[in-house]
Structures are given as structure tokens and as C-alpha cells.
Coordinates of C-alpha atoms in Angstrom, one line a residue:
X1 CA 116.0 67.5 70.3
X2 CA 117.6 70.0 67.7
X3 CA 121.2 71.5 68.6
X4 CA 119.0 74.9 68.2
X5 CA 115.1 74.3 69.4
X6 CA 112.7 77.1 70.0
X7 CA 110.2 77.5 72.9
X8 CA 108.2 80.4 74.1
X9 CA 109.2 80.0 77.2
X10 CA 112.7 79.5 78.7
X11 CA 112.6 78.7 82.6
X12 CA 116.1 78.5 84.2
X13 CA 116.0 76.6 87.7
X14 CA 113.1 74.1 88.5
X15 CA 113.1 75.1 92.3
X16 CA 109.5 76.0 93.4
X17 CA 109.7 79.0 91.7
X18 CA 110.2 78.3 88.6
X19 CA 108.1 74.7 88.7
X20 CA 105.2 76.8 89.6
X21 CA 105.7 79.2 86.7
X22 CA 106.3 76.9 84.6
X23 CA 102.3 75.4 85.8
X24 CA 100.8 79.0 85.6
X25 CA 101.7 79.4 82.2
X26 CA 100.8 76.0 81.3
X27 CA 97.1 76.9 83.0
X28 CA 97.0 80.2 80.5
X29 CA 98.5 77.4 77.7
X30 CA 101.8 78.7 77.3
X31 CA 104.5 76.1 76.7
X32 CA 107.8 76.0 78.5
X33 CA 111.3 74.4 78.7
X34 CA 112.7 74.4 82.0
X35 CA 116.4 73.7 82.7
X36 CA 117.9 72.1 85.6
X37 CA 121.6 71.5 86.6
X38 CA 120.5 68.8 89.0
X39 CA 118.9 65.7 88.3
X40 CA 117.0 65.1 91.2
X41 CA 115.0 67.7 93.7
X42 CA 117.3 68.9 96.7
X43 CA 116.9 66.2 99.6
X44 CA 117.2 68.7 102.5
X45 CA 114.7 70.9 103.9
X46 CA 115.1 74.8 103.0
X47 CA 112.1 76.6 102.9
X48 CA 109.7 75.3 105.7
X49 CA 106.3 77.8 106.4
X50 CA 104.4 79.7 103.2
X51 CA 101.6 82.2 103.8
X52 CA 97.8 82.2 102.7
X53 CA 98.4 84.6 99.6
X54 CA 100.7 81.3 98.7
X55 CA 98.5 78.6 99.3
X56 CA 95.9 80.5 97.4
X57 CA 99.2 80.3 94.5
X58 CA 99.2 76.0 95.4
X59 CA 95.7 75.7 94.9
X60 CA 95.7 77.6 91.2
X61 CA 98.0 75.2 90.0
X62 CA 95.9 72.3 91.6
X63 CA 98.2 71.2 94.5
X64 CA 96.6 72.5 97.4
X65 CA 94.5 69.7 98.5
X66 CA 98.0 67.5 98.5
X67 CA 99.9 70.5 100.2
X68 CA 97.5 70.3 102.8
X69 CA 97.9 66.7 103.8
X70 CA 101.9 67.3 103.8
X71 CA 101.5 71.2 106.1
X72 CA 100.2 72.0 109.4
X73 CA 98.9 75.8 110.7
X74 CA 100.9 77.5 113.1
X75 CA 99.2 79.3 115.6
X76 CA 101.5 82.3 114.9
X77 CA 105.0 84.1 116.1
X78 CA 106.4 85.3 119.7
X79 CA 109.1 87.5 120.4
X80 CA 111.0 85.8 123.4
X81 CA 113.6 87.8 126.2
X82 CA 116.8 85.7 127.1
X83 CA 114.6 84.4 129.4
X84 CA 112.2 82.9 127.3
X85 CA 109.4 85.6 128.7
X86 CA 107.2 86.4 126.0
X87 CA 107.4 89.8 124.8
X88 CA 104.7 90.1 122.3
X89 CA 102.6 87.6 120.3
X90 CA 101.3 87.5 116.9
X91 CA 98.6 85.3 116.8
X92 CA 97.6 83.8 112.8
X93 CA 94.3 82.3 112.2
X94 CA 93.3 79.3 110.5
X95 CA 91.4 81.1 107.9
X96 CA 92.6 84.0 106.8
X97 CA 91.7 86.3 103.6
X98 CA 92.7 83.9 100.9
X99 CA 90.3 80.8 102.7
X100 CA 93.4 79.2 104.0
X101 CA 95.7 79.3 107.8
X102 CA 97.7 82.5 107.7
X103 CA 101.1 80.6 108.5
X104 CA 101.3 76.7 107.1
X105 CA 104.3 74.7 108.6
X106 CA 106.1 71.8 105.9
X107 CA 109.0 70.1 104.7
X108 CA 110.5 71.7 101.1
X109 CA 111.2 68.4 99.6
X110 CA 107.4 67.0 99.9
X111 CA 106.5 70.7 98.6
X112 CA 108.9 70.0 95.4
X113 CA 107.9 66.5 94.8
X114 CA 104.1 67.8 94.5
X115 CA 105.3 70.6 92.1
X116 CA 107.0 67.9 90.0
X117 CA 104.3 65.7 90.3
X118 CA 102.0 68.3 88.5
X119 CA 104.6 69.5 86.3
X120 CA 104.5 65.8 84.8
X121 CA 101.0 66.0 84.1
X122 CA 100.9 68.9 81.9
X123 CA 102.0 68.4 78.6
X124 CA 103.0 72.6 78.4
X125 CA 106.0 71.6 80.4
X126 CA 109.2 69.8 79.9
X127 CA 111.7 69.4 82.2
X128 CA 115.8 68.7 81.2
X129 CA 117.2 67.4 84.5
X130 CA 121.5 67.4 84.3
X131 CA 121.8 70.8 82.8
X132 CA 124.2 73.8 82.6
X133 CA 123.1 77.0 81.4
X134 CA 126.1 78.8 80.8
X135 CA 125.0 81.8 79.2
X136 CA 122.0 84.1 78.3
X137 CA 122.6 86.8 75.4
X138 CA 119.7 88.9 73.3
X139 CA 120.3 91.0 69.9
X140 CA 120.4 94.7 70.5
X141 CA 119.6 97.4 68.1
X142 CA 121.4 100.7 67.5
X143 CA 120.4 102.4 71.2
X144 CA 121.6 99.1 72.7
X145 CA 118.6 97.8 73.5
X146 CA 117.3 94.4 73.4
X147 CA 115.5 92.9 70.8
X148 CA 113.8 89.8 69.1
X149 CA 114.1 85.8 70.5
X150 CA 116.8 85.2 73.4
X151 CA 119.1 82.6 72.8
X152 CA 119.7 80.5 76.0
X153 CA 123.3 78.3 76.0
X154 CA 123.5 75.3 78.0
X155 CA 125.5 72.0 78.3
X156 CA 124.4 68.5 79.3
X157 CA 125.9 66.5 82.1
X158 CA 129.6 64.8 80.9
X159 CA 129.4 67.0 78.1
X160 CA 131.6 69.0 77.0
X161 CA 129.1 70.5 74.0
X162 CA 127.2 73.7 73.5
X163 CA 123.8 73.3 72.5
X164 CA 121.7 76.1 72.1
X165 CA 117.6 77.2 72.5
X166 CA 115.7 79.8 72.2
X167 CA 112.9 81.7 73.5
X168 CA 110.5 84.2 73.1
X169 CA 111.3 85.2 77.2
X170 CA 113.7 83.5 79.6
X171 CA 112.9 83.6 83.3
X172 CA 115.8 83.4 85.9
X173 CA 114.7 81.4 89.0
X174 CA 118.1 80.1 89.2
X175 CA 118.7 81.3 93.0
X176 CA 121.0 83.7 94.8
X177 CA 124.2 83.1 92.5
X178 CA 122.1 83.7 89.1
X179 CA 123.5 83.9 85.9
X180 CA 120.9 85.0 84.2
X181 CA 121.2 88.4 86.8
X182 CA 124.6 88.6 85.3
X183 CA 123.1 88.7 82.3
X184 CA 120.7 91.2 82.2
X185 CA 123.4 93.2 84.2
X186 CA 121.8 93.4 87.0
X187 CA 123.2 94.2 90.6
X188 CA 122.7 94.0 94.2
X189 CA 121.1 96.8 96.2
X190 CA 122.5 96.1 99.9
X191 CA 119.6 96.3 102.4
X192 CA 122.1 96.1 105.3
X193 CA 121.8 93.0 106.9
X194 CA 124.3 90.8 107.0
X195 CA 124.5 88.0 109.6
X196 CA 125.9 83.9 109.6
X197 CA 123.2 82.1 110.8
X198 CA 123.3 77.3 111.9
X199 CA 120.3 76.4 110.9
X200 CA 119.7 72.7 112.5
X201 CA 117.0 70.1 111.2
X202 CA 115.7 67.5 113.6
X203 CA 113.7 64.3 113.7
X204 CA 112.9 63.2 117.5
X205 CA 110.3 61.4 119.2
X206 CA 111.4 63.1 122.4
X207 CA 108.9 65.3 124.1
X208 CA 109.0 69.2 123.0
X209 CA 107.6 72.3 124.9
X210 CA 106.4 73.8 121.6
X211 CA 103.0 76.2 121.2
X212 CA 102.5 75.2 117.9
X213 CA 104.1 78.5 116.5
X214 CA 107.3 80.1 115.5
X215 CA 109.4 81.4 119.0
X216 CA 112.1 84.0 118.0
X217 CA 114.5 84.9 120.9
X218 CA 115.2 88.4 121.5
X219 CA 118.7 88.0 122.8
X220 CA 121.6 90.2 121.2
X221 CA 124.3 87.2 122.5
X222 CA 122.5 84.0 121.8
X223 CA 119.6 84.9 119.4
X224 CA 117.1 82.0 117.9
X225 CA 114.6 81.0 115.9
X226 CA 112.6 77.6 116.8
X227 CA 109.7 75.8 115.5
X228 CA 107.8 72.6 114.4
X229 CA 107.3 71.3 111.3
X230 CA 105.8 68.2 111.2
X231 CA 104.8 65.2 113.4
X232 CA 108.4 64.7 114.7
X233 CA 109.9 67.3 113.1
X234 CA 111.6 71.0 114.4
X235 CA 114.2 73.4 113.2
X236 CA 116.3 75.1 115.6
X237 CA 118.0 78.6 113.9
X238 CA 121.4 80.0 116.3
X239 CA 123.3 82.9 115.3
X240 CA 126.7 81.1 116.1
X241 CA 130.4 81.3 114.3
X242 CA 131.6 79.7 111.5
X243 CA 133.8 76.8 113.6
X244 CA 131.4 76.2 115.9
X245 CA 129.9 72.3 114.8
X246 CA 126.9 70.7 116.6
X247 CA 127.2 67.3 115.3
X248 CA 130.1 64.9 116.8
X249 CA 130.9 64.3 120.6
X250 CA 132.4 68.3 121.3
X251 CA 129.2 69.5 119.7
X252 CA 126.3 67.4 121.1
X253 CA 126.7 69.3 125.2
X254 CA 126.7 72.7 123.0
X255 CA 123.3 71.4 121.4
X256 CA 122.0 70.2 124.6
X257 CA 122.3 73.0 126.2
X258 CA 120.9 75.1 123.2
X259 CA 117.8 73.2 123.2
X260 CA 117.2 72.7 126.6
X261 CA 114.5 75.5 126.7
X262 CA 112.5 73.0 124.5
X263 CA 113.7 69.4 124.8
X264 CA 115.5 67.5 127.2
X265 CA 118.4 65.6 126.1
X266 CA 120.9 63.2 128.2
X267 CA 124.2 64.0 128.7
X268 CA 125.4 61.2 126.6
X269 CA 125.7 59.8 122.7
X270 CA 123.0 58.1 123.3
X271 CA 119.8 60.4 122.9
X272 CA 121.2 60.0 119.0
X273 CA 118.8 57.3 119.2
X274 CA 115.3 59.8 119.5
X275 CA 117.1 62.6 118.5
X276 CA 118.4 62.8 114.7
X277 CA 120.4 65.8 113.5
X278 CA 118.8 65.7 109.6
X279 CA 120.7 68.7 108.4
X280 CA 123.1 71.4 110.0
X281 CA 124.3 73.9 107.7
X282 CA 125.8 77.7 108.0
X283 CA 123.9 80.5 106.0
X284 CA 125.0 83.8 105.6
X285 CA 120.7 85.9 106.0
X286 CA 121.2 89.1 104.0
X287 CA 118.7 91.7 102.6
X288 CA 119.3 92.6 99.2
X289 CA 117.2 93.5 95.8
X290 CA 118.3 93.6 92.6
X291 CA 118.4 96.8 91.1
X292 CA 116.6 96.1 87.2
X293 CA 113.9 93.0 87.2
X294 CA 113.7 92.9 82.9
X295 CA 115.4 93.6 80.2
X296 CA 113.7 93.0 77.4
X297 CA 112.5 89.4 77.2
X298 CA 114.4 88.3 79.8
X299 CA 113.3 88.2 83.7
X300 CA 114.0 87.4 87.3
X301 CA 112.2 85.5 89.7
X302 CA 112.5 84.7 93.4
X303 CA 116.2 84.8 95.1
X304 CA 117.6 85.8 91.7
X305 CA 115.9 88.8 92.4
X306 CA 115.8 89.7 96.0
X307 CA 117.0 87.9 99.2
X308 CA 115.1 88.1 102.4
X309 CA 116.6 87.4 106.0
X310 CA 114.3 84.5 107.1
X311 CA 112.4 85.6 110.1
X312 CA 108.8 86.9 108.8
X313 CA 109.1 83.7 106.3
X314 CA 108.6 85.5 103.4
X315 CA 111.5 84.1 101.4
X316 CA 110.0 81.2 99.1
X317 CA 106.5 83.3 99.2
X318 CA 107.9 86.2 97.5
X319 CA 109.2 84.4 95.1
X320 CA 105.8 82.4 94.2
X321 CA 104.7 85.8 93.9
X322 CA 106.4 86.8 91.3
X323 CA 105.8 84.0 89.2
X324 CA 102.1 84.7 89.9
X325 CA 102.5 88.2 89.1
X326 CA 104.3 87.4 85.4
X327 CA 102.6 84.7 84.2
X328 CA 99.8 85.9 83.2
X329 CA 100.9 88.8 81.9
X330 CA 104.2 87.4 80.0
X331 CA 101.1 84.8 78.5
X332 CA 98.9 87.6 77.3
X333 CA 101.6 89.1 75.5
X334 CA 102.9 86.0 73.6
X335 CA 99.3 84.2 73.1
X336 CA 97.4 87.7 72.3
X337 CA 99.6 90.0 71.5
X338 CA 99.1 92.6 74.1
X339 CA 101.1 95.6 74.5
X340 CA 104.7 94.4 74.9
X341 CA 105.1 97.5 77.9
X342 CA 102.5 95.6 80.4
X343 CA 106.0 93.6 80.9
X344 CA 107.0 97.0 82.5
X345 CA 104.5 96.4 85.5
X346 CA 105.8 93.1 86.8
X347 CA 109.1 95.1 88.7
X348 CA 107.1 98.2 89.2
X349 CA 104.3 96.1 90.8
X350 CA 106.5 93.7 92.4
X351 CA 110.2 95.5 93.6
X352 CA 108.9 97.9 96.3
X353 CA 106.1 95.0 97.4
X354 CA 109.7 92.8 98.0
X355 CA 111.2 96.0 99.6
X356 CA 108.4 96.3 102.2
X357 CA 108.5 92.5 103.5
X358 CA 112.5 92.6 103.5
X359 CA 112.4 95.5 105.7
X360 CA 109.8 93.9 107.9
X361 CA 112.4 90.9 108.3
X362 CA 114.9 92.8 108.9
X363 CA 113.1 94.9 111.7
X364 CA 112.2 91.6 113.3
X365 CA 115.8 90.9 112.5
X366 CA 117.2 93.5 114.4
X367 CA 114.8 93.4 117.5
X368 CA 116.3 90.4 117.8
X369 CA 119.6 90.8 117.6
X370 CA 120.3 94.6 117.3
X371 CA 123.1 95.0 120.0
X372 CA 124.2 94.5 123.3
X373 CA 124.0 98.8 124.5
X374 CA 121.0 100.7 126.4
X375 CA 119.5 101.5 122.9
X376 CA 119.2 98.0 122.3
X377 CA 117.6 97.2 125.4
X378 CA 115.4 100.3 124.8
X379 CA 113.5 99.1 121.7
X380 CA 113.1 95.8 123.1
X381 CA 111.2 97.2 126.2
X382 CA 109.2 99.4 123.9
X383 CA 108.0 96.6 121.7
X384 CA 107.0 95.3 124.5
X385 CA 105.0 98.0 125.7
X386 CA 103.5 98.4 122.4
X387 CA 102.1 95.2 121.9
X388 CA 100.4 95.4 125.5
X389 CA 98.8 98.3 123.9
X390 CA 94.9 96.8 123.0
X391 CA 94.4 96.4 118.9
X392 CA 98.2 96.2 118.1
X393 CA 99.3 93.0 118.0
X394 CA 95.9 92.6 116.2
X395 CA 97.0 95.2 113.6
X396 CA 100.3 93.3 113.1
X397 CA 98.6 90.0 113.2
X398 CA 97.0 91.0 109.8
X399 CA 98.0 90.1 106.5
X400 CA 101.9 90.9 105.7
X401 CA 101.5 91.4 102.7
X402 CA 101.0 94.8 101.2
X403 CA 98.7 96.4 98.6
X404 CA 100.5 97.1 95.2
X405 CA 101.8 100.3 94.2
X406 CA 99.7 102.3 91.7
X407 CA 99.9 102.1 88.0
X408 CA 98.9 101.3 84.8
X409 CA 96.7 97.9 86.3
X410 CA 96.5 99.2 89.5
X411 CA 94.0 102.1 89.7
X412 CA 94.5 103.9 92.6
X413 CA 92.1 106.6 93.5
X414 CA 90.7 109.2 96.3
X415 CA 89.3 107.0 99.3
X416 CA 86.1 108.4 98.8
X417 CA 85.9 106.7 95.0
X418 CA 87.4 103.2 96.6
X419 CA 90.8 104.0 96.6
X420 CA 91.2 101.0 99.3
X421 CA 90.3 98.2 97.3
X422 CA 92.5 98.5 94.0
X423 CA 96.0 96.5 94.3
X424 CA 94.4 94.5 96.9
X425 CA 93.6 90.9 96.5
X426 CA 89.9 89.8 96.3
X427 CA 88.6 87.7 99.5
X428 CA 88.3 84.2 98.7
X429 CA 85.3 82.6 100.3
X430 CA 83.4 79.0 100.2
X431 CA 81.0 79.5 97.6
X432 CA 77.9 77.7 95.9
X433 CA 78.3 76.5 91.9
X434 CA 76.4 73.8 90.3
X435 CA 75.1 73.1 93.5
X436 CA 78.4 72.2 95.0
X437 CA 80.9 74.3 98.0
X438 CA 83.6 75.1 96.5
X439 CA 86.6 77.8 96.4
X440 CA 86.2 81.0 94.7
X441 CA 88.6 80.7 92.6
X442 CA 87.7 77.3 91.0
X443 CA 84.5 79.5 89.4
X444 CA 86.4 82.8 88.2
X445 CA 89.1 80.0 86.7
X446 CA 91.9 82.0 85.2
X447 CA 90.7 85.0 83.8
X448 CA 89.8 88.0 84.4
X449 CA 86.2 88.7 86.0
X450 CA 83.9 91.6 87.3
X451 CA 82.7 90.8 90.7
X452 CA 79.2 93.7 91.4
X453 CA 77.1 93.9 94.1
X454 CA 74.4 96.2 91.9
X455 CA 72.8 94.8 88.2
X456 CA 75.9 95.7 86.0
X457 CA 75.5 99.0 83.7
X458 CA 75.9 98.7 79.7
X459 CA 79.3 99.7 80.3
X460 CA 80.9 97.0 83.0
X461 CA 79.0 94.6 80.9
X462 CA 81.0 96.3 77.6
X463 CA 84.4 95.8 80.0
X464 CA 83.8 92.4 81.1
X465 CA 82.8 91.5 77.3
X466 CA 86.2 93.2 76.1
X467 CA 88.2 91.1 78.5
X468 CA 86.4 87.9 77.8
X469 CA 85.8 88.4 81.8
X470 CA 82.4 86.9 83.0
X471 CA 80.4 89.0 85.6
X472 CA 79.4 87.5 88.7
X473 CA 76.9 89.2 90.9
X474 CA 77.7 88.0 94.8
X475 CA 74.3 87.7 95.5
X476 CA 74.5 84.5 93.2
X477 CA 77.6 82.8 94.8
X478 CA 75.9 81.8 98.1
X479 CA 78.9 83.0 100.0
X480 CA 78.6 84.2 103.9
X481 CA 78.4 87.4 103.1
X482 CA 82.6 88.1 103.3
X483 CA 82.6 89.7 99.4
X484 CA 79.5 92.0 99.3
X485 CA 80.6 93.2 103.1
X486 CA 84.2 93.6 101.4
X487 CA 83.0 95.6 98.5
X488 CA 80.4 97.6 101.2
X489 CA 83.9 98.8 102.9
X490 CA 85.7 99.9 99.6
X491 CA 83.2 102.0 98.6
X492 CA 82.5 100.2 95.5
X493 CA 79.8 98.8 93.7
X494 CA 81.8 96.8 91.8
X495 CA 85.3 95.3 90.6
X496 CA 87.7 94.3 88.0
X497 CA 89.9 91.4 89.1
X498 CA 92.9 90.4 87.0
X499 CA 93.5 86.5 86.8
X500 CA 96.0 87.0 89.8
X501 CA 92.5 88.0 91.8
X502 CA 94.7 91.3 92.5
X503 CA 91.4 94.4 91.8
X504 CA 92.3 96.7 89.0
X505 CA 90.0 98.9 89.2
X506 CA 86.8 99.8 90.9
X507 CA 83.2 101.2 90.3
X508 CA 83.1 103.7 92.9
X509 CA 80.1 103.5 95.1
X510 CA 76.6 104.9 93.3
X511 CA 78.5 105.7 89.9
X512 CA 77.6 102.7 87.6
X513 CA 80.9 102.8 86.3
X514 CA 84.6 102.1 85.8
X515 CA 85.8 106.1 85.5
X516 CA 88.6 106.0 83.3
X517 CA 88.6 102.5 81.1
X518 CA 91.7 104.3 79.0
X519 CA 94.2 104.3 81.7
X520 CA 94.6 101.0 81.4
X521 CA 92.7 99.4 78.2
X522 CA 95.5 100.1 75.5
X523 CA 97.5 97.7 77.8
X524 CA 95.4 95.2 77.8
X525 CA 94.2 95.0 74.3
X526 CA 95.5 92.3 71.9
X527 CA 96.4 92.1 68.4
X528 CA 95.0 88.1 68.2
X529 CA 93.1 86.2 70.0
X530 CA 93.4 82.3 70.5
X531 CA 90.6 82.0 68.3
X532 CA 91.9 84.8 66.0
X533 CA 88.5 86.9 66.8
X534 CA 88.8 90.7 66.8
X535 CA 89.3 91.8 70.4
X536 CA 86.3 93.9 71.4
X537 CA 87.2 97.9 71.5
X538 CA 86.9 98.9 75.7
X539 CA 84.2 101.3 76.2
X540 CA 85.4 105.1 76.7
X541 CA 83.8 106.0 80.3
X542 CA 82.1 109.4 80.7
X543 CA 82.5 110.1 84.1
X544 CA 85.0 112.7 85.1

């Protein structure tokens, strides 16, 4: 390659974030040029349980059927006393809104080597293995603000040698320490938590009293986390201090008495036999977002962009969020030409979504270890309480994930016009095509669509035309009934998804309409088309 190579897309970091944004654009048939310092994927396990929202993400860019030979459900979360006495459970089924388990259980590496594996398969992508990126840096024009390409700087492995590329948008998945935060000049927001954390890997063909779910001990002097993540695998999480080691003769009666809850170990060396310590390593679990997403044509993704203490297991699925969120729009700006400010939504869509879930962790966080006082004691007995209260843990058991914040592809409305549906993502049933069960998804594909439960007006037929969206009454998909039921309790006749299957907007219930096409069309609109067609104009609504 060229000393100074363009690409439209830069992705710094080929972690699962920014492997799986790299596939999403490829799906909308955006090229990109991710850049890696490491040669190889990280050995170790990091990330070990994604949500349904997630494996709805896995199966867009074609991996799910492989992710679910490599995961396993979990039936869900307790809240343990010192005692090991449940306090309250949070059950997770196997099927949740998105057609797959609520909690899924796996190994990070297996997860990496799919992405890679599907990364190699699409000619979009490109992967440079072995490289540095040592600095970011856009033009700027009299107000300081950023303009044109961004020129990425990076050097290859033993070399000493700039080499340059640029981009028309750079993405930063490159993790906790990111540069490309630096360069945007970005900075933490503390969400005060702040706690050192040994988080032990372990392969053993011992027995184990597990429940097939996550336990989290409630104990403000020896807090843990434990679970199960494959056949013969578990991960044991103990708030203990920096000096204190688990592996090596002085360590092994601290670990045996840690884990005796859940396995029984012998006194001596020899249980290293059946009982492998994979990993240990000290983490430092804090809660912070950055405080600016964007600038310009440069964006961050995943822990560049917020950090989540672990114990909701949100951390790797926010980030595969935001790549979902951004791809599609970041590919309808460079590949159609749509308005340049739809950029604006990803951080206005995604930062207080990432708020919510990080002060849900740390909640969970802080019930577990929040002190040694009455107080403390206090709110653990009322959690307790609570959750004996009928419906509640039921409540909780729900979906984590929020509805987006309204705004300009998020139209929020009155609950009597089906507020509750827009910023929400659409159900994903089995459904019938070509005479074949099949996922939701695999029919809408990646664009935009118009789900209706009524014959579609002149005017959602004029939308769906516009958007190059097909329209899909649900009578016609064969499903069990979960979408027309879904639309029935939103109060709408019909929907606009965007090709995240997040609902736009809404025909309210009896109207025939989508009220106000021109909050949102001038977004959307593009100067070109693939085929270089002229976009069709969005039909100006005349209800109020």
C-alpha cells in the first residue's frame, strides 16, 4: 500500500467492537481499514455473557448460528447474603424480545475468532495486524471546527516510519486508554465508582453447586461475583487487595476457602490436576462516560467511550451497540449523501442509553458492596423485601435495556398517539418466507421497512417508497401473533423501523398516517443514490 492511502472508513482497534463495525458497514457496502497493534486476538477470556439485543447484533452480521454452538443461556442473576441466602432473583428466559435467551454465557476468544472469521470473508474489510496508531488530526476552519478527510498516523511493527491514511470518518474502538479520545479532546465524566476487583478464570472437571446463572454476593467484606461459562468452565470475581495472589502454594488455601461455597477442593497442590487457574488478573471496575462522542468525522465506540462496572454485563453489549447505532447512519451519509447532522444523533441517542445501564451496574454495585454501617444493612434488607413483593422481580427481569431518548429519528409522542413504541426495538419473531421459518430480520434485510397491521394509506406507501423501505403487512409473515399484539399495545396501526429495527415513528391508532413526515425527512434525504436515481421527495402529512 501507498505511504498515504484513502479509505472511507478508518476503524482503530479490531476488538469486537470495532470487527463488528467494520461487518455492519460492509453489510450497507461501506469499505473499511481497520488497524490493530496486535497481531493476533487476545488469548484470555474478558468479556464472558452478551444480552438478546446483542445476539440479535451476531445474527445481522451472520454469526449467530456459530455463536450459538460456542454460548449457553443462563437462567438469570441472584443477589446472595454472606450467607449464601438468596435475597432476590432475576430470572431471564430463553426467548426473549429479540428471539434469543435474555443472558448467553461464552468465552471472548471463540467470540473474536468468529468475528474474524467473517471479517475475512467480506472483501469491504481489511485488517493490518502489528500496528500503531500514533495520532489522529482533522483540518479546521476559521471557528475551529473540523473539516474535510481525517488523516490517521500509524507505524508498523519494528518500524520506526510514519505512514499515513486517510478517511472520510475514523472510529475509536481502541479501549479504555484511547488515543483517538485524546484526540477529539474528549474527557472522562466520573460516575463514582471506583473499586480493584481479581477476577479468576478456571477450567475443572470437579463438581460445582452452580444454578446455571450469575450469583452476586451481597457482602460489604468479601463481595463476589460467580458463574459458568462453559462445559468446564467458571469465573470467580473477589473484591480483594492488590498483593493478595491466588496462584502459588500461600495462595491456593486463600482460593480454597473462597470457592468452597461452590467446589470442593483438597488441602493440597494436588487438586491443580482438575482444577486449572486459566487467568487471574487485578481490574480496577469504574463508571465513567466520555463527555463529547464526535467531532466531526471522527467517533467513539465502546470502552473508548464509556466504562461500565461489570455486574449487569453490559460492558461488551454497549459497545456492539454503538457500532449498531452508527453504522448505518455514518453509511447513509458517505454512500447517499444524507444530511451530514444525522451524525449528531449517534451521542444524543446513545450517551444517556450508556448512562442508564452504568447506573444500573453501579446500583447492583453498591448493594453489593456499599458499606459495612446500619444503612448498608438497611438497603439490603429492603431489596429484599422488595423483591418478595409479587410482579417485581418480574418488572426487573425485563429487558435492561432502555427506549431511546427522543429526537430527530426518534418520534416521541402523547401515549394516546403511540408514544410507547417509538425508540423501541421491534419484536423479532419466527416468521414464514418463501415457505421457509425463518428470523425476522433475515426478510426486512438491512433497510428500512414499514411494518402495518391495516392496508397502507397512499401516504405510508409514499414513505416506504421514499426510503426504498418495503411494507410488510403482519398478517403476511405467518408469525404467532407477537407483532400485530405488539403494535395492538402501542396504539398504532403501523411503523417505521430504521435498519437498526429501533421504530422511528408511528401511525397512531385509526389515523392512516405518519403525522409529521418533516420532523425527520430532511435528515434522511440523500443527494445520490447508489444507483444515482433521484431520491423520491417524503410526502408532507396533513394531520395536525
Amino acid at each position: 500500500m501507498s505511504a498515504a492511502s484513502r479509505r472511507p472508513v478508518v476503524i482503530i482497534g479490531a476488538g469486537p467492537v470495532g470487527v463488528t463495525a467494520a461487518l455492519l458497514l460492509a453489510r450497507h457496502g461501506v469499505p473499511s481499514l481497520l488497524l490493530e497493534r496486535h497481531r493476533g486476538i487476545y488469548p484470555l477470556p474478558r468479556a464472558v455473557v452478551v444480552d438478546d439485543e446483542v445476539r440479535r447484533i451476531l445474527q445481522t452480521v451472520g454469526i449467530h448460528e456459530e455463536f450459538a454452538a460456542i454460548s449457553r443461556p443462563a437462567r438469570g442473576l441472584r443477589l446472595l447474603n454472606a450467607r449464601h441466602r438468596v435475597i432476590a432473583e432475576f430470572a431471564r428466559s430463553r426467548h426473549g424480545h429479540h428471539g434469543f435467551p435474555q443472558t448467553s454465557m461464552f468465552d471472548q476468544p471463540e467470540l473474536e475468532r468468529l468475528l474474524r472469521d467473517a471479517l475475512a470473508r467480506r472483501p469491504e474489510c481489511e485488517l493490518w495486524g502489528g500496528v500503531e496508531v500514533v495520532s489522529v488530526t482533522q483540518g479546521t476552519d476559521a471557528s475551529h471546527g473540523p473539516t474535510g478527510t481525517v488523516r490517521v498516523t500509524f507505524r508498523r511493527e519494528g518500524s520506526d516510519e510514519e505512514e499515513h491514511v486517510w478517511a472520510d470518518a475514523v472510529l475509536g474502538c481502541d479501549g479504555a486508554g484511547s488515543l483517538t479520545r485524546d484526540a477529539i479532546g474528549a474527557a472522562w465524566e466520573d460516575l463514582h465508582f471506583e473499586e480493584s476487583w481479581r477476577v479468576i478464570d478456571v477450567r475443572t472437571s470437579r463438581p460445582v453447586r452452580t444454578w446455571e446463572g450469575v450469583d452476586q454476593i451481597c457482602c460489604p467484606t468479601q463481595p463476589a461475583t460467580f458463574m459458568r461459562l462453559g462445559e468446564d468452565r467458571y469465573r470467580w470475581e473477589f473484591r480483594l487487595a492488590d498483593d493478595e495472589a491466588l496462584d502459588g502454594p500461600g495462595g491456593l488455601e486463600q482460593l480454597r476457602e473462597l470457592v468452597a461455597p461452590w467446589v470442593d477442593l483438597p488441602s493440597d497442590a494436588s487438586c491443580s490436576d482438575d482444577f486449572e487457574v486459566v487467568r487471574q488478573a487485578q481490574y480496577i471496575f469504574r463508571a465513567r462516560l466520555a463527555d463529547r462522542w464526535r467531532r466531526g468525522r471522527v467517533f467513539l465506540l465502546g470502552d473508548a467511550a464509556h466504562l461500565t462496572p461489570p455486574f449487569i454485563g453490559q460492558g461488551l453489549c454497549a459497545g456492539l451497540r454503538d457500532a449498531y447505532n452508527l453504522t448505518w447512519k455514518l453509511a447513509r451519509v458517505i454512500q447517499q449523501g444524507a444530511d451530514d447532522r444525522m451524525l449528531d444523533t449517534y451521542e444524543r441517542e446513545r450517551k444517556p442509553h450508556a448512562r442508564h445501564l452504568i447506573r444500573v451496574a453501579v446500583a447492583v454495585g453498591w448493594a453489593m458492596t456499599g458499606g459495612q454501617d446500619r444503612a448498608a444493612a438497611l438497603r439490603r434488607a429492603v431489596v429484599g423485601t422488595a423483591c418478595r413483593i409479587p410482579g417485581v422481580t418480574a418488572a426487573v427481569s425485563r429487558d435492561l435495556s432502555p427506549a431511546l431518548t427522543a429526537g430527530p429519528l426518534v418520534r416521541r409522542r402523547p401515549w394516546l398517539l403511540g408514544r410507547g413504541l417509538a425508540g423501541t426495538f421491534c419484536p423479532q419473531p419466527w416468521v414464514i418466507a418463501d415457505g421457509s421459518r425463518v428470523r425476522l430480520d433475515d426478510v426486512l434485510a438491512d433497510s428500512f421497512a414499514v411494518l402495518t397491521a391495516v392496508p397502507p394509506s397512499p401516504q405510508m406507501t409514499a414513505v416506504a417508497a421514499a426510503l426504498g423501505a418495503p411494507t410488510i403487512h403482519v398478517d403476511d409473515l405467518g408469525d404467532d401473533g407477537t407483532l400485530a399484539t405488539w403494535l395492538v399495545r402501542g396504539r398504532a396501526d403501523a411503523v417505521l423501523l430504521r435498519p437498526d429495527r429501533v421504530v422511528l415513528d408511528t401511525v397512531p391508532a385509526g389515523t392512516g398516517s405518519f403525522p409529521n413526515t418533516t420532523a425527520w425527512a430532511s435528515l434522511l434525504h440523500t443527494a445520490r443514490r447508489t444507483t444515482h436515481a433521484r431520491p423520491v421527495p417524503l410526502p408532507r402529512s396533513t394531520a395536525p
